[in-house]
XYZ file of C-alpha atoms in Angstrom:
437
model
C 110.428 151.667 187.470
C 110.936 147.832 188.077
C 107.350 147.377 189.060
C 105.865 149.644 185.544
C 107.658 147.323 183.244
C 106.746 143.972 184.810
C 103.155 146.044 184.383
C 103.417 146.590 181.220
C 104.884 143.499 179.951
C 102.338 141.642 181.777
C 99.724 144.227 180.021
C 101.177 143.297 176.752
C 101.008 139.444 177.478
C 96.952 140.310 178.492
C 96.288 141.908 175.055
C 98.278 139.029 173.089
C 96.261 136.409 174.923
C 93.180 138.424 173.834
C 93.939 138.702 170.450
C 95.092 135.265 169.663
C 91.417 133.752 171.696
C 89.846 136.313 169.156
C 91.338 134.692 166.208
C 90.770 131.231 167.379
C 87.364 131.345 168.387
C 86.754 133.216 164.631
C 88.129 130.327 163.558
C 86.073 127.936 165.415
C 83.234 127.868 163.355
C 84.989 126.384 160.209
C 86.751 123.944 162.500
C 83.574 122.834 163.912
C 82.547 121.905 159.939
C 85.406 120.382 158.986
C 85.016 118.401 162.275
C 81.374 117.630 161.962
C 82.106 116.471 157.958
C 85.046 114.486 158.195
C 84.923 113.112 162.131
C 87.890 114.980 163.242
C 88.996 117.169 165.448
C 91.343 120.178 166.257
C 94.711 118.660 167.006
C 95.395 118.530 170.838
C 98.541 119.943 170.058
C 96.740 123.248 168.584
C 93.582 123.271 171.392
C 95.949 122.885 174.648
C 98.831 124.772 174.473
C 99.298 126.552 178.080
C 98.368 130.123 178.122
C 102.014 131.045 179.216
C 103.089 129.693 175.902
C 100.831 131.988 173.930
C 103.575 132.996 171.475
C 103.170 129.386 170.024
C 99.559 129.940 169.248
C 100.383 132.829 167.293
C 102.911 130.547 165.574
C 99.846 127.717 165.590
C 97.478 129.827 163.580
C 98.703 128.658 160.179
C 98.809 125.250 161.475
C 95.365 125.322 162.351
C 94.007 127.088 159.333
C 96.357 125.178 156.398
C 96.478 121.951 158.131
C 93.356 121.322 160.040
C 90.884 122.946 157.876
C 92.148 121.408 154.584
C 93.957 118.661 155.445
C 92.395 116.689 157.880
C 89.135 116.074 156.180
C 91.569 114.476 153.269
C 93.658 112.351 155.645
C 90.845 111.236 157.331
C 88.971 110.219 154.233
C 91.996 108.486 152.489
C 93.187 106.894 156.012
C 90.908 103.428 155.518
C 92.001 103.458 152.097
C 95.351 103.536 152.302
C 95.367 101.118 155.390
C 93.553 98.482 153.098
C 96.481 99.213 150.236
C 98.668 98.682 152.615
C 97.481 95.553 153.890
C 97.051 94.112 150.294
C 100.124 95.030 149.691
C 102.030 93.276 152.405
C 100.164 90.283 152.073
C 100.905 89.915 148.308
C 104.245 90.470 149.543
C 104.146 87.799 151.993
C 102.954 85.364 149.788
C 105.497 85.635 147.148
C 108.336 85.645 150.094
C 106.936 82.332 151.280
C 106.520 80.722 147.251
C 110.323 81.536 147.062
C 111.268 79.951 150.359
C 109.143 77.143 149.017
C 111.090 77.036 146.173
C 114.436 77.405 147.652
C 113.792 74.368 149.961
C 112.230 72.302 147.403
C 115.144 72.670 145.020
C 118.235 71.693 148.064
C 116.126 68.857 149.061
C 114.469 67.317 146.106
C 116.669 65.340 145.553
C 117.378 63.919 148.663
C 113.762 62.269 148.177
C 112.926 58.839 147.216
C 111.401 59.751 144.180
C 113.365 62.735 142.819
C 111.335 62.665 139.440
C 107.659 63.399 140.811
C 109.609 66.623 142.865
C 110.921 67.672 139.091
C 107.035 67.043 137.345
C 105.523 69.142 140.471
C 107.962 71.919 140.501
C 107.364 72.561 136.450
C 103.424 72.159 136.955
C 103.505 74.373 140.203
C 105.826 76.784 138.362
C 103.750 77.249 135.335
C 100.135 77.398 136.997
C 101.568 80.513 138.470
C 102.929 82.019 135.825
C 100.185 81.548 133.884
C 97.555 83.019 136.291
C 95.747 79.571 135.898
C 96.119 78.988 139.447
C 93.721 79.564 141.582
C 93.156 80.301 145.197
C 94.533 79.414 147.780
C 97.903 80.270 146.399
C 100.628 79.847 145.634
C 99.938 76.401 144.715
C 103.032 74.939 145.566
C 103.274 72.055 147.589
C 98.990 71.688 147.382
C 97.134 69.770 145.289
C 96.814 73.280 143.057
C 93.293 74.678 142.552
C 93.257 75.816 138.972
C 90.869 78.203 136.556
C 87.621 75.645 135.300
C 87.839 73.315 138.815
C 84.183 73.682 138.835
C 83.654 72.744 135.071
C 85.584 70.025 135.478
C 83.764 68.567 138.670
C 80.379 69.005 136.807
C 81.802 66.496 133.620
C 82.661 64.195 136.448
C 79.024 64.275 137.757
C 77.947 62.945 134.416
C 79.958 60.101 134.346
C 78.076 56.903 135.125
C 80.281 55.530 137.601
C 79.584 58.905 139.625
C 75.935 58.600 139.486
C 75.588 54.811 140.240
C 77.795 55.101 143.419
C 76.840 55.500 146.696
C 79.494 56.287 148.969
C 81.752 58.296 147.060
C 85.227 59.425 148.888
C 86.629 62.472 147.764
C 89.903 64.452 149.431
C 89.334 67.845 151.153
C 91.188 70.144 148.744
C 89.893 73.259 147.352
C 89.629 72.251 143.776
C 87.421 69.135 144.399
C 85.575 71.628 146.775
C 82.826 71.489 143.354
C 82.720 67.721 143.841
C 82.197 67.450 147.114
C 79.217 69.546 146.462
C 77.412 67.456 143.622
C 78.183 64.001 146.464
C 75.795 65.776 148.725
C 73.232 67.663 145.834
C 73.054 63.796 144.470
C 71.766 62.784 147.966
C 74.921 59.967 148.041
C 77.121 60.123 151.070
C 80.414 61.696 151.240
C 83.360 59.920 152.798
C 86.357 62.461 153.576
C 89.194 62.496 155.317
C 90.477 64.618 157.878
C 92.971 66.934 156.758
C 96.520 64.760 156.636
C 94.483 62.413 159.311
C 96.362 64.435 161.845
C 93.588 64.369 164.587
C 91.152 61.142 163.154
C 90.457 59.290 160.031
C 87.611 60.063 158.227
C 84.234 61.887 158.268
C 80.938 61.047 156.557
C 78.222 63.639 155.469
C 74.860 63.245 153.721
C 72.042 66.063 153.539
C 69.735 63.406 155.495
C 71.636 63.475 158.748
C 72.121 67.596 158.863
C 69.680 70.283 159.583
C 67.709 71.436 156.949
C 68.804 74.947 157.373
C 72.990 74.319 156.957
C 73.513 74.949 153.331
C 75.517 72.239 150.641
C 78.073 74.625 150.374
C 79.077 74.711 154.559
C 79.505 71.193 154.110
C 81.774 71.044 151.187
C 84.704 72.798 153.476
C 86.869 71.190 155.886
C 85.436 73.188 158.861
C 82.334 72.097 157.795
C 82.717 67.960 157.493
C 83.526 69.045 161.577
C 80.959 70.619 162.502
C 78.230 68.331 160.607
C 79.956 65.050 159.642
C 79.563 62.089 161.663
C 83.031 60.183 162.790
C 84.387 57.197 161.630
C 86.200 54.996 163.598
C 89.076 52.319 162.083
C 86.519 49.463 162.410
C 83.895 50.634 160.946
C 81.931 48.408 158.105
C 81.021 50.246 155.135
C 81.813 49.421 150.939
C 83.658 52.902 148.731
C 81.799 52.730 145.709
C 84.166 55.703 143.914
C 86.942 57.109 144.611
C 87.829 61.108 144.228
C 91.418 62.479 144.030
C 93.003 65.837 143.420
C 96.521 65.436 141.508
C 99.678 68.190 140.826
C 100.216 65.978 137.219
C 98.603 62.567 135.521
C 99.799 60.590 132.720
C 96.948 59.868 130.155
C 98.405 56.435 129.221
C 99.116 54.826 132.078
C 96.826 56.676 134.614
C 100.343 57.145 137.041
C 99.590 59.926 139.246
C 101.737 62.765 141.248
C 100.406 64.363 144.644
C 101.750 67.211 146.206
C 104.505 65.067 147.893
C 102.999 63.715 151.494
C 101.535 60.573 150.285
C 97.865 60.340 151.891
C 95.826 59.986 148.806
C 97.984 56.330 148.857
C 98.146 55.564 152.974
C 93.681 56.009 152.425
C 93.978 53.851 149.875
C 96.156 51.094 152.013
C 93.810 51.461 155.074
C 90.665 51.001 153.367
C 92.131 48.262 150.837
C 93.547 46.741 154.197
C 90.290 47.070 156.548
C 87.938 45.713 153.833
C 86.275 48.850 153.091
C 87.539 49.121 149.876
C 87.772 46.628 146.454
C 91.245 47.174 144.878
C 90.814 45.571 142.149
C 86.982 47.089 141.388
C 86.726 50.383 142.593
C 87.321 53.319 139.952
C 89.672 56.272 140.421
C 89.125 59.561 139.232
C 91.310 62.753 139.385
C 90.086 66.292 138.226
C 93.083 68.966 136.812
C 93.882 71.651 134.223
C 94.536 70.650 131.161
C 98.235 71.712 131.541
C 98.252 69.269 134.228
C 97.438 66.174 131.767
C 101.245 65.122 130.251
C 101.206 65.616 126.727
C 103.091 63.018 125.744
C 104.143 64.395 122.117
C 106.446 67.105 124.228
C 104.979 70.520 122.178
C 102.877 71.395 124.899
C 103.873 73.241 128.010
C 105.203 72.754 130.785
C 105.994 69.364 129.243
C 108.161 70.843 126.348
C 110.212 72.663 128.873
C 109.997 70.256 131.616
C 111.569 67.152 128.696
C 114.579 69.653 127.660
C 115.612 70.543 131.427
C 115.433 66.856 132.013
C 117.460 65.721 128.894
C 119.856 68.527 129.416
C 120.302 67.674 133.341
C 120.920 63.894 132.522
C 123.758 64.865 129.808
C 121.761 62.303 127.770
C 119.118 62.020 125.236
C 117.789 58.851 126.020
C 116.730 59.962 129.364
C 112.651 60.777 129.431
C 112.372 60.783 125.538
C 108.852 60.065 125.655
C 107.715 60.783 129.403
C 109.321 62.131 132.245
C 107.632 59.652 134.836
C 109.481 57.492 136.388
C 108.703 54.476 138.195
C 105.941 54.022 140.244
C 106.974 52.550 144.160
C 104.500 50.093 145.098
C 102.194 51.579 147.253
C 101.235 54.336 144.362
C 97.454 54.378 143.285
C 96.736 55.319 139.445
C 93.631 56.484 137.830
C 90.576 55.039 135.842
C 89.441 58.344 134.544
C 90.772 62.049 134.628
C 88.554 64.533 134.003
C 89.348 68.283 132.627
C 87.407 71.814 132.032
C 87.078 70.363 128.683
C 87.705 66.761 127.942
C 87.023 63.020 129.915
C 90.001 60.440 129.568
C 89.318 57.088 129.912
C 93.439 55.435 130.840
C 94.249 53.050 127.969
C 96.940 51.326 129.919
C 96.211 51.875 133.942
C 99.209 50.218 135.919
C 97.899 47.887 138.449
C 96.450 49.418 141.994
C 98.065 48.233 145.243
C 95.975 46.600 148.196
C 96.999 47.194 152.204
C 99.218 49.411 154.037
C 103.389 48.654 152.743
C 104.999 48.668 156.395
C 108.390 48.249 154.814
C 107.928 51.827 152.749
C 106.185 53.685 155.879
C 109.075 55.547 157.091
C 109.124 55.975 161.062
C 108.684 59.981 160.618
C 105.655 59.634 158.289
C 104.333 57.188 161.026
C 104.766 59.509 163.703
C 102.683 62.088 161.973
C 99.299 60.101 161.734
C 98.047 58.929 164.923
C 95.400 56.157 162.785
C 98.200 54.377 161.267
C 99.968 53.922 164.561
C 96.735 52.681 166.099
C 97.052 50.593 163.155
C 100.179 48.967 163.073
C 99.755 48.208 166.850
C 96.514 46.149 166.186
C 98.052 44.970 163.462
C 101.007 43.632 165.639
C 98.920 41.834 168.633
C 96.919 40.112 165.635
C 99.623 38.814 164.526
C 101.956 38.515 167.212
C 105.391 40.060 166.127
C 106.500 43.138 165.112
C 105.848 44.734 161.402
C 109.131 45.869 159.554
C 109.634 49.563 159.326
C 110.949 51.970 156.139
C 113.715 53.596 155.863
C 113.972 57.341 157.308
C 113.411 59.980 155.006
C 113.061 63.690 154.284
C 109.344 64.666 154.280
C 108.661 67.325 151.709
C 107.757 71.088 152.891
C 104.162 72.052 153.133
C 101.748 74.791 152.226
C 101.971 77.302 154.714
C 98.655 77.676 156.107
C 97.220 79.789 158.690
C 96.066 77.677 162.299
C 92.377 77.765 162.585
C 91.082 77.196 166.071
C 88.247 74.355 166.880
C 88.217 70.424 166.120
C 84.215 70.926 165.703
C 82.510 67.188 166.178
C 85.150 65.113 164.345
C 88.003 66.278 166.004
C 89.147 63.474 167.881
C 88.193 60.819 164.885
C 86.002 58.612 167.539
C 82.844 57.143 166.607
C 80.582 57.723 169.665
C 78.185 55.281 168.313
C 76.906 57.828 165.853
C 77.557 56.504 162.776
C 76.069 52.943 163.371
C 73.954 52.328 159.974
C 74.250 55.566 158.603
C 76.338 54.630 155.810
C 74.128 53.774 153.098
C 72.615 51.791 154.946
C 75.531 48.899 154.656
C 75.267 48.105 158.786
C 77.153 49.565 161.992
C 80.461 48.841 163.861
C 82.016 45.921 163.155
C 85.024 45.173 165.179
C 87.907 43.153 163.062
C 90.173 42.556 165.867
């Protein structure tokens, strides 16, 4: 009797097997659309199920039928979609976790800086290009010189200007919202003097359209990736005469052409090095700055972020003296003001420019802002053995946070700042090395 019903169970485990490869190979068909429509297949766990586990095909048949027939063409067409959602997502996310860590930091140490007034005028500018949507990539603007809505307008009024068209050499910093200006340098066939980004690996690199292939577009050579690849390096002892100078700004004062950065100070340590090696006229060369028009102080206080900006001030200070008219403060020596600023929509010519400083201020450079920049401690050394004794040092201080910024790999030509005897009379033609030892 034993051996008949291990028969017949094994008979009825034949004709379930049958069945259920009946159904799915009916099935198949469909399954084969849906797979040849969408690019997907049966699910493994529904094709190769062992055939001593038939009972969970029978159980699989819905699966198949509700889920792999209708569903997976769906999933697999929404599946790059939602990925890219997702992505945007998380990096919008990102960036708004890093502008409040920004923030936080920037508000504990602020004042803890030598100049606790610029940190309150770039905070309210920063703040309010944001919340306005004037700012512009990359973003958020905080602790940048901020790219703002009308950067290119503004850079094509500064190509009109006179001084622009009857320089030469025309040095301009490597920030996205004088990206514009950079361009109309190189369109005007003058040569472009820029430094390396925070002169952490050289000094500065030239670029005209006469000394680049033919084929390499204006706008490769506008970026900083580009100046490396296609600008020539120039070394600290280098002979060549700025005609103009180009800067980017977080806030100016129309009155007295005083100028805030974004807090590191190389707009003013280029200044020094230049005014110090000869390459530069203090007292003749023109400044220029291009912003937003929010970024101009309005110095009647109705217009934001000024209005605000005055009242946090006053109310801070317990006092209404303090900033009644203007909430800079005074400039430290080594600051460089403007000639001209230049908006989307209007072309200031400063009244009242303070005076502009000449050399490098040894007794300001504070030892960790001189262990940053490898050219000023080649500098100061030379500097040193000239004159046979040390130079004073500043006092320590906190440097200011920085844009977080993603590491891009490559130093491209300029990398190492070294001349290699390439840029020998390239400069407008003003002569080659000239050693000042």
């Amino acid at each position: 009797m034993k051996p008949m019903r291990h028969l017949g169970q094994l008979l009825c485990h034949i004709s379930l097997l049958a069945f259920t490869t009946r159904r799915i190979s009916a099935l198949a068909p469909a399954c084969t659309r849906t797979a040849a429509s969408s690019h997907a297949s049966i699910p493994p766990d529904v094709m190769h199920f062992p055939a001593h586990h038939s009972h969970r095909l029978l159980h699989s048949r819905s699966i198949v039928s509700r889920s792999s027939i209708h569903l997976s063409s769906s999933r697999s067409s929404t599946n790059e979609e939602f990925n890219e959602a997702a992505y945007e997502s998380d990096r919008v996310a990102q960036d708004a976790m890093a502008m409040a860590a920004m923030k936080s930091q920037a508000e504990q140490e602020y004042a803890k800086l030598r100049t606790p007034w610029k940190w309150r005028i770039r905070k309210a500018v920063w703040d309010f290009l944001e919340e306005k949507d004037i700012a512009q990539y990359p973003r958020p603007v905080h602790h940048r010189i901020p790219n703002f809505l009308g950067a290119d307008e503004a850079a094509k009024s500064l190509a009109t200007l006179p001084e622009f068209q009857n320089a030469n050499l025309v040095k301009v910093n490597p920030d996205t919202p004088q990206r514009k200006v950079r361009h109309f340098v190189l369109e005007s066939g003058k040569t472009l003097l820029t430094p390396q980004p925070r002169l952490r690996t050289g000094f500065f690199s030239t670029l005209s359209t006469n000394n680049v292939p033919p084929d390499v577009p204006i706008e490769a050579l506008t970026t900083s990736k580009g100046a490396a690849q296609h600008g020539t390096p120039v070394s600290l002892y280098e002979s060549y005469n700025v005609d103009l100078v180009v800067v980017g700004s977080t806030a100016v004062c129309p009155n007295t052409g005083a100028r805030v950065g974004k807090g590191e100070g190389f707009a003013e340590l280029e200044w020094g090095i230049l005014t110090q090696q000869g390459n530069l006229d203090a007292s003749k060369v023109l400044v220029v700055t291009t912003v937003h028009d929010c970024q101009v102080l309005d110095e009647t206080g109705e217009e934001e972020p000024w209005m605000s900006l005055l009242k946090k001030m006053k109310e801070e200070d317990g006092t209404e003296e303090v900033a009644a008219t203007t909430p800079f403060g005074t400039l430290t020596q080594h600051d460089v003001p403007v000639d001209i600023i230049v908006t989307p929509t209007r072309i200031i010519r400063v009244p009242n420019r303070l005076p502009k400083p000449s050399g490098v201020f040894w007794d300001l450079l504070s030892p960790q802002k001189l262990s940053q920049i490898r050219v000023l401690q080649e500098l100061k050394k030379r500097t040193e053995e000239e004159l046979g004794h040390k130079l004073p040092s500043g006092p320590d201080e906190i440097l200011p946070p920085i844009a977080e910024r993603g590491r891009r790999g490559g130093r491209g030509r300029g990398g190492r700042g070294r001349s290699s005897g390439r840029g020998r009379g390239r400069m407008s033609g003003r002569g080659g090395n000239k050693d000042k030892r």
